[in-house]
Amino acid sequence: MKKLTKVLLVCGILFTGFIQLVAAEKKQETFTVGMECNYAPFNWQTNTETESAVAIGSAGYCDGYDVMISQKIADDLDRELVIKKLSWDGLQPALESGEIDAIIAGMTANDERENGIDFTTPYYESEMVMIVRKDSAEEKASSIQDFSGKTVIGQKNTTYDEIIDQIKGVDHATPKATYPEMLLALQNKEVDGITAEMPVAEGVLETNDDLAITTFAKGKGFNVDTSVSIGLKDGTRGTKFFNDVQASLDKISAADRSEMMKLSTKLQPKEGVPTNFFGKVGWIFENNWSLFLYGIQITLLLSIVGTLCGLIIGLILGGVRAVEVDDKDSTLVKGLKRIAHGFVSLYVWIFRGTPMMVQAIFLYSIFRPILHWNALTAGIVIISINTGAYMAEIIRSGIQAVDRGQSEGARSIGMNNTQTMFNIILPQAIKNSFPSIGNQLIVNIKDSSMLNVIGLIELYFQSSSVAGSVMLFTETFFITSIIYLLLTSVATLILNFVEKRLNHVPQNIESEEA
Amino acid sequence: MAETIITINHLEKHFDKLKVLKDINFHIDKGEVITIIGASGSGKSTLLRCINLLEKPDHGEILFHGKNIIEDEIEVNELRTHVGMVFQSFNLFNNKTVLENCMIGQVKVLKRSKAEAKEKALYYLDKVGMKQFANAGSVQLSGGQKQRVAIARALCMEPEVLLFDEPTSALDPEMVGDVLKIMKDLAKEGLTMAIVTHEMQFAKDVSNRVIFMDQGVIAEEGTPEEVFHAPKNERTKAFLTRFHT
């Protein structure tokens, strides 16, 4: 038991250390800005390096209006700009924990947010419009009340969702997390309109020629603040840092802003977008392949390391479970064995009985203040722990499937329990369990996608970003499906090959000399 | 009188409420070949398995060179290096080759060098006629071949006593002869053996002493002539008639 904890602890520390070596740590004098990199033309992710783009690790570049503003402020502060890609809901917690210095993500200041964030004055102001299907009745609407009786959707946890209720008798659809998802709902006629800011709507139209923008007459539109502001840590208002940022922002003239937005809209990936489905698929892949490639790397890292570490955990736990309580043992040893058995049962019960997504959110946030781990380290640890619970059961049944005679044979020549376990039982248990162990790898390739909840940029999360920058949902996730299918197919082929080798029986069993 | 290796006094064993062995008393002397016969369920195998503690007796004592092994006077794993066992179902290690099966106990338990272990393994494999299969996987062999390797594996530990638990019961009839022949040779060389068997002719030919067990007790014990030709006990007679017809 003690040994087990020690081994686990050492493994954990080694791993954390290794990952932190690999992942570059924050240096002095940086200006770290959080944004989604998924909200064109304000911010999006791309593999094209432009004058304004800023690299986000090896996951490509982040580009857009927000990046340009961030760069200007960073220059004025004389600090190095670092862009941190985070989910919308993860922005405020990251600001609070000090992971980022500012939110520059097209966020509108409102009373609710003011509670936890200190906002600067607006750095962009636009118009609230509605994205609708081209040639539909809604296209000709001039008042928001024309959408009475229609289904309207807005982005989750934003004011653009709340304002839908200003339309009397509207069918307020359940909000979605990203624009590409909402666009799909619009194209599939599940909804009739999407609330959006003008620049976002214009960006959407670049790649979706079947959609149109409805603008509203003065006084007939939404009553909403469409200005977006920079969010700084709560309680910093009045500090030198806050004033410096505000001063820098004040230097950017209205003309400069409009110029930057124009440039952003122009930079958005859109040129030469084909019109048919597979044309779009090809175009997306051609322009974003390096983003997919990064996602694939992380997904493979997670699933392979997670499966191997999970196997080690499973072997330890399965082995502990297989240790029998002997009448001959002293009371202390008996007690320790029972505690160890109880621990293993508890472990399997908890980690097999709750979704990995929930485990990820829970463990990541609980241990973050103590371990200061990044998403990748946390992701690997979580997938390993989760896989370990399944592996423990796989190994246990593998051990049970080994014929009793095997251990009797070993005991009959004087081998002790440990020797019997490691030399005779476990090798056969692993061989018996190989198909199930391999299956866990396949499961992990797919289930690692759940780790996007802690902001880990793996294949699924990266795909959402691509979808967000090209504003094409179906086409992007078609590519993603193909990639996942390819990964699992290759993994299956390799596993089948290994399994065949394991079960290989030579034909000529007699030999001249041993 | 020859040196006594194992003495069993008042041995009892029960599984839950079922009494399998009741007050068993006997001894094994050096160089002796003892066969234990009797109907299925009479307790023969359990008795044998008690001797090397694969089953833990509930009562009585088993003395190995005078030391009571039930009372922890001798470490069980060390005891098993002196008291070998050959099983009905062979129990060769499926994940090992023939040679590895014969080496692992020597290397891991007796701490012999690999070279020495290999040399011994090949010597005993040769003795059972399985040397040319040294590199074969144990799962590839036929039943008779497996049992010959299992005997070699046990011999590699160079035990003082070798226990055989129905070594030919799981074999095809044509394989039985080979295995019995090896056992006969071992008997001739003076190896101390206790054999549970249904091969009456073999028991008659090789043993110094025959023990007939019935319902958990030793019903009759004597030389092969005494037990097979002049049984005193009615139950022995009844049992043997089934083999004569």
JSON list of N, CA and C in Angstrom, two decimals, chain A residues 326-328 403-417 419 423-425 427-428 431 505-514, chain B residues 49 52 54 56 72 76-77 80-81 83-85 87 91-96 104-105 108-109 111 118 122 132-136 140-141 153 157:
[
{"chain": "A", "resi": 326, "resn": "ASP", "atom": "N", "xyz": [-4.52, -13.89, 3.84]},
{"chain": "A", "resi": 326, "resn": "ASP", "atom": "CA", "xyz": [-4.18, -15.24, 4.29]},
{"chain": "A", "resi": 326, "resn": "ASP", "atom": "C", "xyz": [-4.42, -15.35, 5.80]},
{"chain": "A", "resi": 327, "resn": "ASP", "atom": "N", "xyz": [-4.91, -16.51, 6.22]},
{"chain": "A", "resi": 327, "resn": "ASP", "atom": "CA", "xyz": [-5.13, -16.73, 7.66]},
{"chain": "A", "resi": 327, "resn": "ASP", "atom": "C", "xyz": [-3.85, -16.59, 8.45]},
{"chain": "A", "resi": 328, "resn": "LYS", "atom": "N", "xyz": [-2.72, -16.91, 7.77]},
{"chain": "A", "resi": 328, "resn": "LYS", "atom": "CA", "xyz": [-1.43, -16.90, 8.46]},
{"chain": "A", "resi": 328, "resn": "LYS", "atom": "C", "xyz": [-0.95, -15.49, 8.76]},
{"chain": "A", "resi": 403, "resn": "ASP", "atom": "N", "xyz": [-5.85, -20.07, -15.63]},
{"chain": "A", "resi": 403, "resn": "ASP", "atom": "CA", "xyz": [-6.18, -21.34, -14.99]},
{"chain": "A", "resi": 403, "resn": "ASP", "atom": "C", "xyz": [-5.51, -21.46, -13.61]},
{"chain": "A", "resi": 404, "resn": "ARG", "atom": "N", "xyz": [-6.27, -21.95, -12.64]},
{"chain": "A", "resi": 404, "resn": "ARG", "atom": "CA", "xyz": [-5.76, -22.13, -11.28]},
{"chain": "A", "resi": 404, "resn": "ARG", "atom": "C", "xyz": [-4.51, -23.00, -11.25]},
{"chain": "A", "resi": 405, "resn": "GLY", "atom": "N", "xyz": [-4.47, -23.94, -12.17]},
{"chain": "A", "resi": 405, "resn": "GLY", "atom": "CA", "xyz": [-3.33, -24.86, -12.24]},
{"chain": "A", "resi": 405, "resn": "GLY", "atom": "C", "xyz": [-2.01, -24.15, -12.46]},
{"chain": "A", "resi": 406, "resn": "GLN", "atom": "N", "xyz": [-2.06, -22.98, -13.11]},
{"chain": "A", "resi": 406, "resn": "GLN", "atom": "CA", "xyz": [-0.83, -22.23, -13.36]},
{"chain": "A", "resi": 406, "resn": "GLN", "atom": "C", "xyz": [-0.17, -21.81, -12.05]},
{"chain": "A", "resi": 407, "resn": "SER", "atom": "N", "xyz": [-0.98, -21.31, -11.13]},
{"chain": "A", "resi": 407, "resn": "SER", "atom": "CA", "xyz": [-0.38, -20.87, -9.86]},
{"chain": "A", "resi": 407, "resn": "SER", "atom": "C", "xyz": [-0.02, -22.09, -9.01]},
{"chain": "A", "resi": 408, "resn": "GLU", "atom": "N", "xyz": [-0.79, -23.18, -9.13]},
{"chain": "A", "resi": 408, "resn": "GLU", "atom": "CA", "xyz": [-0.43, -24.40, -8.39]},
{"chain": "A", "resi": 408, "resn": "GLU", "atom": "C", "xyz": [0.89, -24.95, -8.89]},
{"chain": "A", "resi": 409, "resn": "GLY", "atom": "N", "xyz": [1.06, -24.90, -10.20]},
{"chain": "A", "resi": 409, "resn": "GLY", "atom": "CA", "xyz": [2.31, -25.38, -10.78]},
{"chain": "A", "resi": 409, "resn": "GLY", "atom": "C", "xyz": [3.49, -24.59, -10.23]},
{"chain": "A", "resi": 410, "resn": "ALA", "atom": "N", "xyz": [3.31, -23.26, -10.16]},
{"chain": "A", "resi": 410, "resn": "ALA", "atom": "CA", "xyz": [4.38, -22.40, -9.69]},
{"chain": "A", "resi": 410, "resn": "ALA", "atom": "C", "xyz": [4.65, -22.64, -8.20]},
{"chain": "A", "resi": 411, "resn": "ARG", "atom": "N", "xyz": [3.57, -22.77, -7.42]},
{"chain": "A", "resi": 411, "resn": "ARG", "atom": "CA", "xyz": [3.76, -22.98, -5.99]},
{"chain": "A", "resi": 411, "resn": "ARG", "atom": "C", "xyz": [4.40, -24.34, -5.72]},
{"chain": "A", "resi": 412, "resn": "SER", "atom": "N", "xyz": [4.07, -25.31, -6.59]},
{"chain": "A", "resi": 412, "resn": "SER", "atom": "CA", "xyz": [4.59, -26.66, -6.35]},
{"chain": "A", "resi": 412, "resn": "SER", "atom": "C", "xyz": [6.11, -26.73, -6.52]},
{"chain": "A", "resi": 413, "resn": "ILE", "atom": "N", "xyz": [6.71, -25.74, -7.21]},
{"chain": "A", "resi": 413, "resn": "ILE", "atom": "CA", "xyz": [8.18, -25.76, -7.28]},
{"chain": "A", "resi": 413, "resn": "ILE", "atom": "C", "xyz": [8.77, -24.70, -6.36]},
{"chain": "A", "resi": 414, "resn": "GLY", "atom": "N", "xyz": [7.95, -24.22, -5.42]},
{"chain": "A", "resi": 414, "resn": "GLY", "atom": "CA", "xyz": [8.49, -23.36, -4.38]},
{"chain": "A", "resi": 414, "resn": "GLY", "atom": "C", "xyz": [8.49, -21.89, -4.68]},
{"chain": "A", "resi": 415, "resn": "MET", "atom": "N", "xyz": [7.84, -21.45, -5.78]},
{"chain": "A", "resi": 415, "resn": "MET", "atom": "CA", "xyz": [7.82, -20.02, -6.07]},
{"chain": "A", "resi": 415, "resn": "MET", "atom": "C", "xyz": [6.86, -19.33, -5.09]},
{"chain": "A", "resi": 416, "resn": "ASN", "atom": "N", "xyz": [7.26, -18.15, -4.62]},
{"chain": "A", "resi": 416, "resn": "ASN", "atom": "CA", "xyz": [6.39, -17.43, -3.70]},
{"chain": "A", "resi": 416, "resn": "ASN", "atom": "C", "xyz": [5.33, -16.63, -4.47]},
{"chain": "A", "resi": 417, "resn": "ASN", "atom": "N", "xyz": [4.43, -15.97, -3.73]},
{"chain": "A", "resi": 417, "resn": "ASN", "atom": "CA", "xyz": [3.31, -15.27, -4.37]},
{"chain": "A", "resi": 417, "resn": "ASN", "atom": "C", "xyz": [3.76, -14.23, -5.38]},
{"chain": "A", "resi": 419, "resn": "GLN", "atom": "N", "xyz": [6.71, -13.96, -6.97]},
{"chain": "A", "resi": 419, "resn": "GLN", "atom": "CA", "xyz": [7.32, -14.59, -8.15]},
{"chain": "A", "resi": 419, "resn": "GLN", "atom": "C", "xyz": [6.25, -15.18, -9.06]},
{"chain": "A", "resi": 423, "resn": "ASN", "atom": "N", "xyz": [5.90, -13.66, -12.76]},
{"chain": "A", "resi": 423, "resn": "ASN", "atom": "CA", "xyz": [6.48, -14.50, -13.80]},
{"chain": "A", "resi": 423, "resn": "ASN", "atom": "C", "xyz": [5.45, -15.34, -14.54]},
{"chain": "A", "resi": 424, "resn": "ILE", "atom": "N", "xyz": [4.39, -15.70, -13.85]},
{"chain": "A", "resi": 424, "resn": "ILE", "atom": "CA", "xyz": [3.45, -16.65, -14.43]},
{"chain": "A", "resi": 424, "resn": "ILE", "atom": "C", "xyz": [2.07, -16.03, -14.69]},
{"chain": "A", "resi": 425, "resn": "ILE", "atom": "N", "xyz": [1.49, -15.42, -13.67]},
{"chain": "A", "resi": 425, "resn": "ILE", "atom": "CA", "xyz": [0.10, -14.99, -13.78]},
{"chain": "A", "resi": 425, "resn": "ILE", "atom": "C", "xyz": [-0.05, -13.72, -14.62]},
{"chain": "A", "resi": 427, "resn": "PRO", "atom": "N", "xyz": [1.92, -12.09, -16.86]},
{"chain": "A", "resi": 427, "resn": "PRO", "atom": "CA", "xyz": [2.15, -12.17, -18.31]},
{"chain": "A", "resi": 427, "resn": "PRO", "atom": "C", "xyz": [0.98, -12.81, -19.05]},
{"chain": "A", "resi": 428, "resn": "GLN", "atom": "N", "xyz": [0.38, -13.85, -18.45]},
{"chain": "A", "resi": 428, "resn": "GLN", "atom": "CA", "xyz": [-0.75, -14.50, -19.12]},
{"chain": "A", "resi": 428, "resn": "GLN", "atom": "C", "xyz": [-2.00, -13.63, -19.03]},
{"chain": "A", "resi": 431, "resn": "LYS", "atom": "N", "xyz": [-1.75, -11.00, -21.63]},
{"chain": "A", "resi": 431, "resn": "LYS", "atom": "CA", "xyz": [-2.00, -11.56, -22.96]},
{"chain": "A", "resi": 431, "resn": "LYS", "atom": "C", "xyz": [-3.51, -11.83, -23.14]},
{"chain": "A", "resi": 505, "resn": "VAL", "atom": "N", "xyz": [2.31, -19.00, -33.19]},
{"chain": "A", "resi": 505, "resn": "VAL", "atom": "CA", "xyz": [2.76, -20.35, -32.82]},
{"chain": "A", "resi": 505, "resn": "VAL", "atom": "C", "xyz": [3.66, -20.86, -33.94]},
{"chain": "A", "resi": 506, "resn": "PRO", "atom": "N", "xyz": [4.95, -21.09, -33.64]},
{"chain": "A", "resi": 506, "resn": "PRO", "atom": "CA", "xyz": [5.83, -21.60, -34.69]},
{"chain": "A", "resi": 506, "resn": "PRO", "atom": "C", "xyz": [5.41, -23.01, -35.11]},
{"chain": "A", "resi": 507, "resn": "GLN", "atom": "N", "xyz": [5.57, -23.30, -36.41]},
{"chain": "A", "resi": 507, "resn": "GLN", "atom": "CA", "xyz": [5.11, -24.59, -36.93]},
{"chain": "A", "resi": 507, "resn": "GLN", "atom": "C", "xyz": [6.03, -25.74, -36.56]},
{"chain": "A", "resi": 508, "resn": "ASN", "atom": "N", "xyz": [7.34, -25.49, -36.69]},
{"chain": "A", "resi": 508, "resn": "ASN", "atom": "CA", "xyz": [8.29, -26.54, -36.42]},
{"chain": "A", "resi": 508, "resn": "ASN", "atom": "C", "xyz": [8.72, -26.48, -34.96]},
{"chain": "A", "resi": 509, "resn": "ILE", "atom": "N", "xyz": [8.15, -27.36, -34.14]},
{"chain": "A", "resi": 509, "resn": "ILE", "atom": "CA", "xyz": [8.39, -27.22, -32.71]},
{"chain": "A", "resi": 509, "resn": "ILE", "atom": "C", "xyz": [9.60, -28.02, -32.23]},
{"chain": "A", "resi": 510, "resn": "GLU", "atom": "N", "xyz": [10.10, -28.92, -33.08]},
{"chain": "A", "resi": 510, "resn": "GLU", "atom": "CA", "xyz": [11.29, -29.66, -32.66]},
{"chain": "A", "resi": 510, "resn": "GLU", "atom": "C", "xyz": [12.53, -28.91, -33.09]},
{"chain": "A", "resi": 511, "resn": "SER", "atom": "N", "xyz": [13.55, -28.93, -32.28]},
{"chain": "A", "resi": 511, "resn": "SER", "atom": "CA", "xyz": [14.79, -28.28, -32.69]},
{"chain": "A", "resi": 511, "resn": "SER", "atom": "C", "xyz": [15.96, -29.19, -32.36]},
{"chain": "A", "resi": 512, "resn": "GLU", "atom": "N", "xyz": [17.04, -28.97, -33.11]},
{"chain": "A", "resi": 512, "resn": "GLU", "atom": "CA", "xyz": [18.20, -29.85, -32.95]},
{"chain": "A", "resi": 512, "resn": "GLU", "atom": "C", "xyz": [18.87, -29.64, -31.61]},
{"chain": "A", "resi": 513, "resn": "GLU", "atom": "N", "xyz": [19.17, -28.39, -31.34]},
{"chain": "A", "resi": 513, "resn": "GLU", "atom": "CA", "xyz": [19.92, -28.08, -30.12]},
{"chain": "A", "resi": 513, "resn": "GLU", "atom": "C", "xyz": [19.27, -26.90, -29.42]},
{"chain": "A", "resi": 514, "resn": "ALA", "atom": "N", "xyz": [19.14, -27.01, -28.14]},
{"chain": "A", "resi": 514, "resn": "ALA", "atom": "CA", "xyz": [18.46, -25.93, -27.40]},
{"chain": "A", "resi": 514, "resn": "ALA", "atom": "C", "xyz": [19.42, -24.81, -27.11]},
{"chain": "B", "resi": 49, "resn": "ARG", "atom": "N", "xyz": [-2.10, -33.63, -1.81]},
{"chain": "B", "resi": 49, "resn": "ARG", "atom": "CA", "xyz": [-1.98, -32.16, -1.84]},
{"chain": "B", "resi": 49, "resn": "ARG", "atom": "C", "xyz": [-1.70, -31.58, -0.45]},
{"chain": "B", "resi": 52, "resn": "ASN", "atom": "N", "xyz": [2.32, -31.39, 0.42]},
{"chain": "B", "resi": 52, "resn": "ASN", "atom": "CA", "xyz": [3.13, -30.20, 0.13]},
{"chain": "B", "resi": 52, "resn": "ASN", "atom": "C", "xyz": [2.34, -28.92, 0.36]},
{"chain": "B", "resi": 54, "resn": "LEU", "atom": "N", "xyz": [-0.47, -27.73, -0.55]},
{"chain": "B", "resi": 54, "resn": "LEU", "atom": "CA", "xyz": [-1.36, -27.06, -1.50]},
{"chain": "B", "resi": 54, "resn": "LEU", "atom": "C", "xyz": [-2.76, -26.99, -0.88]},
{"chain": "B", "resi": 56, "resn": "LYS", "atom": "N", "xyz": [-4.38, -26.94, 3.06]},
{"chain": "B", "resi": 56, "resn": "LYS", "atom": "CA", "xyz": [-3.96, -26.79, 4.45]},
{"chain": "B", "resi": 56, "resn": "LYS", "atom": "C", "xyz": [-4.77, -27.76, 5.32]},
{"chain": "B", "resi": 72, "resn": "ASP", "atom": "N", "xyz": [4.71, -24.19, 11.00]},
{"chain": "B", "resi": 72, "resn": "ASP", "atom": "CA", "xyz": [5.64, -23.15, 10.55]},
{"chain": "B", "resi": 72, "resn": "ASP", "atom": "C", "xyz": [7.08, -23.38, 10.95]},
{"chain": "B", "resi": 76, "resn": "VAL", "atom": "N", "xyz": [7.12, -22.82, 3.87]},
{"chain": "B", "resi": 76, "resn": "VAL", "atom": "CA", "xyz": [6.37, -23.64, 2.93]},
{"chain": "B", "resi": 76, "resn": "VAL", "atom": "C", "xyz": [7.04, -23.70, 1.55]},
{"chain": "B", "resi": 77, "resn": "ASN", "atom": "N", "xyz": [7.58, -22.54, 1.08]},
{"chain": "B", "resi": 77, "resn": "ASN", "atom": "CA", "xyz": [8.20, -22.54, -0.25]},
{"chain": "B", "resi": 77, "resn": "ASN", "atom": "C", "xyz": [9.47, -23.38, -0.27]},
{"chain": "B", "resi": 80, "resn": "ARG", "atom": "N", "xyz": [8.51, -27.04, -0.44]},
{"chain": "B", "resi": 80, "resn": "ARG", "atom": "CA", "xyz": [8.08, -27.48, -1.78]},
{"chain": "B", "resi": 80, "resn": "ARG", "atom": "C", "xyz": [9.26, -27.74, -2.71]},
{"chain": "B", "resi": 81, "resn": "THR", "atom": "N", "xyz": [10.44, -27.16, -2.41]},
{"chain": "B", "resi": 81, "resn": "THR", "atom": "CA", "xyz": [11.59, -27.49, -3.24]},
{"chain": "B", "resi": 81, "resn": "THR", "atom": "C", "xyz": [12.08, -28.91, -2.93]},
{"chain": "B", "resi": 83, "resn": "VAL", "atom": "N", "xyz": [9.82, -31.34, -1.76]},
{"chain": "B", "resi": 83, "resn": "VAL", "atom": "CA", "xyz": [8.70, -32.24, -2.05]},
{"chain": "B", "resi": 83, "resn": "VAL", "atom": "C", "xyz": [8.05, -31.79, -3.35]},
{"chain": "B", "resi": 84, "resn": "GLY", "atom": "N", "xyz": [8.44, -32.41, -4.47]},
{"chain": "B", "resi": 84, "resn": "GLY", "atom": "CA", "xyz": [7.93, -32.00, -5.79]},
{"chain": "B", "resi": 84, "resn": "GLY", "atom": "C", "xyz": [6.56, -32.57, -6.07]},
{"chain": "B", "resi": 85, "resn": "MET", "atom": "N", "xyz": [5.93, -32.06, -7.12]},
{"chain": "B", "resi": 85, "resn": "MET", "atom": "CA", "xyz": [4.57, -32.49, -7.43]},
{"chain": "B", "resi": 85, "resn": "MET", "atom": "C", "xyz": [4.37, -32.53, -8.93]},
{"chain": "B", "resi": 87, "resn": "PHE", "atom": "N", "xyz": [1.17, -32.98, -11.58]},
{"chain": "B", "resi": 87, "resn": "PHE", "atom": "CA", "xyz": [-0.29, -32.90, -11.54]},
{"chain": "B", "resi": 87, "resn": "PHE", "atom": "C", "xyz": [-0.97, -33.70, -12.65]},
{"chain": "B", "resi": 91, "resn": "ASN", "atom": "N", "xyz": [-0.16, -28.62, -15.62]},
{"chain": "B", "resi": 91, "resn": "ASN", "atom": "CA", "xyz": [0.11, -27.28, -15.09]},
{"chain": "B", "resi": 91, "resn": "ASN", "atom": "C", "xyz": [1.45, -26.72, -15.53]},
{"chain": "B", "resi": 92, "resn": "LEU", "atom": "N", "xyz": [1.81, -26.95, -16.79]},
{"chain": "B", "resi": 92, "resn": "LEU", "atom": "CA", "xyz": [2.99, -26.29, -17.33]},
{"chain": "B", "resi": 92, "resn": "LEU", "atom": "C", "xyz": [2.65, -24.82, -17.50]},
{"chain": "B", "resi": 93, "resn": "PHE", "atom": "N", "xyz": [3.68, -23.95, -17.42]},
{"chain": "B", "resi": 93, "resn": "PHE", "atom": "CA", "xyz": [3.43, -22.52, -17.58]},
{"chain": "B", "resi": 93, "resn": "PHE", "atom": "C", "xyz": [3.19, -22.22, -19.06]},
{"chain": "B", "resi": 94, "resn": "ASN", "atom": "N", "xyz": [1.98, -21.77, -19.36]},
{"chain": "B", "resi": 94, "resn": "ASN", "atom": "CA", "xyz": [1.60, -21.55, -20.75]},
{"chain": "B", "resi": 94, "resn": "ASN", "atom": "C", "xyz": [2.40, -20.45, -21.43]},
{"chain": "B", "resi": 95, "resn": "ASN", "atom": "N", "xyz": [2.92, -19.52, -20.62]},
{"chain": "B", "resi": 95, "resn": "ASN", "atom": "CA", "xyz": [3.64, -18.39, -21.22]},
{"chain": "B", "resi": 95, "resn": "ASN", "atom": "C", "xyz": [5.14, -18.67, -21.35]},
{"chain": "B", "resi": 96, "resn": "LYS", "atom": "N", "xyz": [5.54, -19.91, -21.09]},
{"chain": "B", "resi": 96, "resn": "LYS", "atom": "CA", "xyz": [6.97, -20.22, -21.15]},
{"chain": "B", "resi": 96, "resn": "LYS", "atom": "C", "xyz": [7.21, -21.38, -22.13]},
{"chain": "B", "resi": 104, "resn": "ILE", "atom": "N", "xyz": [12.86, -21.96, -14.64]},
{"chain": "B", "resi": 104, "resn": "ILE", "atom": "CA", "xyz": [12.42, -20.83, -13.81]},
{"chain": "B", "resi": 104, "resn": "ILE", "atom": "C", "xyz": [12.52, -21.12, -12.32]},
{"chain": "B", "resi": 105, "resn": "GLY", "atom": "N", "xyz": [12.12, -22.32, -11.91]},
{"chain": "B", "resi": 105, "resn": "GLY", "atom": "CA", "xyz": [12.19, -22.67, -10.49]},
{"chain": "B", "resi": 105, "resn": "GLY", "atom": "C", "xyz": [13.62, -22.71, -9.99]},
{"chain": "B", "resi": 108, "resn": "LYS", "atom": "N", "xyz": [14.78, -18.86, -10.00]},
{"chain": "B", "resi": 108, "resn": "LYS", "atom": "CA", "xyz": [14.10, -17.95, -9.07]},
{"chain": "B", "resi": 108, "resn": "LYS", "atom": "C", "xyz": [14.12, -18.47, -7.63]},
{"chain": "B", "resi": 109, "resn": "VAL", "atom": "N", "xyz": [13.98, -19.78, -7.48]},
{"chain": "B", "resi": 109, "resn": "VAL", "atom": "CA", "xyz": [13.84, -20.31, -6.12]},
{"chain": "B", "resi": 109, "resn": "VAL", "atom": "C", "xyz": [15.17, -20.83, -5.58]},
{"chain": "B", "resi": 111, "resn": "LYS", "atom": "N", "xyz": [18.04, -20.21, -6.89]},
{"chain": "B", "resi": 111, "resn": "LYS", "atom": "CA", "xyz": [19.08, -19.20, -7.18]},
{"chain": "B", "resi": 111, "resn": "LYS", "atom": "C", "xyz": [20.28, -19.80, -7.89]},
{"chain": "B", "resi": 118, "resn": "LYS", "atom": "N", "xyz": [20.18, -24.23, -17.08]},
{"chain": "B", "resi": 118, "resn": "LYS", "atom": "CA", "xyz": [19.93, -24.71, -18.43]},
{"chain": "B", "resi": 118, "resn": "LYS", "atom": "C", "xyz": [20.52, -26.12, -18.62]},
{"chain": "B", "resi": 122, "resn": "LEU", "atom": "N", "xyz": [18.26, -29.34, -19.48]},
{"chain": "B", "resi": 122, "resn": "LEU", "atom": "CA", "xyz": [18.45, -30.17, -20.66]},
{"chain": "B", "resi": 122, "resn": "LEU", "atom": "C", "xyz": [18.74, -31.62, -20.29]},
{"chain": "B", "resi": 132, "resn": "GLN", "atom": "N", "xyz": [14.58, -32.51, -27.53]},
{"chain": "B", "resi": 132, "resn": "GLN", "atom": "CA", "xyz": [14.45, -31.85, -28.84]},
{"chain": "B", "resi": 132, "resn": "GLN", "atom": "C", "xyz": [13.30, -30.85, -28.89]},
{"chain": "B", "resi": 133, "resn": "PHE", "atom": "N", "xyz": [12.47, -30.85, -27.86]},
{"chain": "B", "resi": 133, "resn": "PHE", "atom": "CA", "xyz": [11.36, -29.89, -27.82]},
{"chain": "B", "resi": 133, "resn": "PHE", "atom": "C", "xyz": [11.67, -28.70, -26.90]},
{"chain": "B", "resi": 134, "resn": "ALA", "atom": "N", "xyz": [12.92, -28.58, -26.50]},
{"chain": "B", "resi": 134, "resn": "ALA", "atom": "CA", "xyz": [13.28, -27.57, -25.49]},
{"chain": "B", "resi": 134, "resn": "ALA", "atom": "C", "xyz": [12.79, -26.18, -25.83]},
{"chain": "B", "resi": 135, "resn": "ASN", "atom": "N", "xyz": [12.84, -25.82, -27.11]},
{"chain": "B", "resi": 135, "resn": "ASN", "atom": "CA", "xyz": [12.47, -24.45, -27.47]},
{"chain": "B", "resi": 135, "resn": "ASN", "atom": "C", "xyz": [11.02, -24.30, -27.88]},
{"chain": "B", "resi": 136, "resn": "ALA", "atom": "N", "xyz": [10.26, -25.39, -27.81]},
{"chain": "B", "resi": 136, "resn": "ALA", "atom": "CA", "xyz": [8.85, -25.31, -28.19]},
{"chain": "B", "resi": 136, "resn": "ALA", "atom": "C", "xyz": [8.05, -24.61, -27.09]},
{"chain": "B", "resi": 140, "resn": "GLN", "atom": "N", "xyz": [2.09, -26.01, -27.21]},
{"chain": "B", "resi": 140, "resn": "GLN", "atom": "CA", "xyz": [2.06, -26.71, -28.48]},
{"chain": "B", "resi": 140, "resn": "GLN", "atom": "C", "xyz": [2.15, -28.22, -28.34]},
{"chain": "B", "resi": 141, "resn": "LEU", "atom": "N", "xyz": [2.46, -28.69, -27.12]},
{"chain": "B", "resi": 141, "resn": "LEU", "atom": "CA", "xyz": [2.73, -30.11, -26.95]},
{"chain": "B", "resi": 141, "resn": "LEU", "atom": "C", "xyz": [1.46, -30.94, -26.77]},
{"chain": "B", "resi": 153, "resn": "ARG", "atom": "N", "xyz": [10.40, -30.87, -15.12]},
{"chain": "B", "resi": 153, "resn": "ARG", "atom": "CA", "xyz": [10.39, -29.62, -14.35]},
{"chain": "B", "resi": 153, "resn": "ARG", "atom": "C", "xyz": [10.53, -29.93, -12.84]},
{"chain": "B", "resi": 157, "resn": "MET", "atom": "N", "xyz": [14.27, -29.59, -9.78]},
{"chain": "B", "resi": 157, "resn": "MET", "atom": "CA", "xyz": [14.40, -29.04, -8.43]},
{"chain": "B", "resi": 157, "resn": "MET", "atom": "C", "xyz": [15.13, -30.04, -7.52]}
]
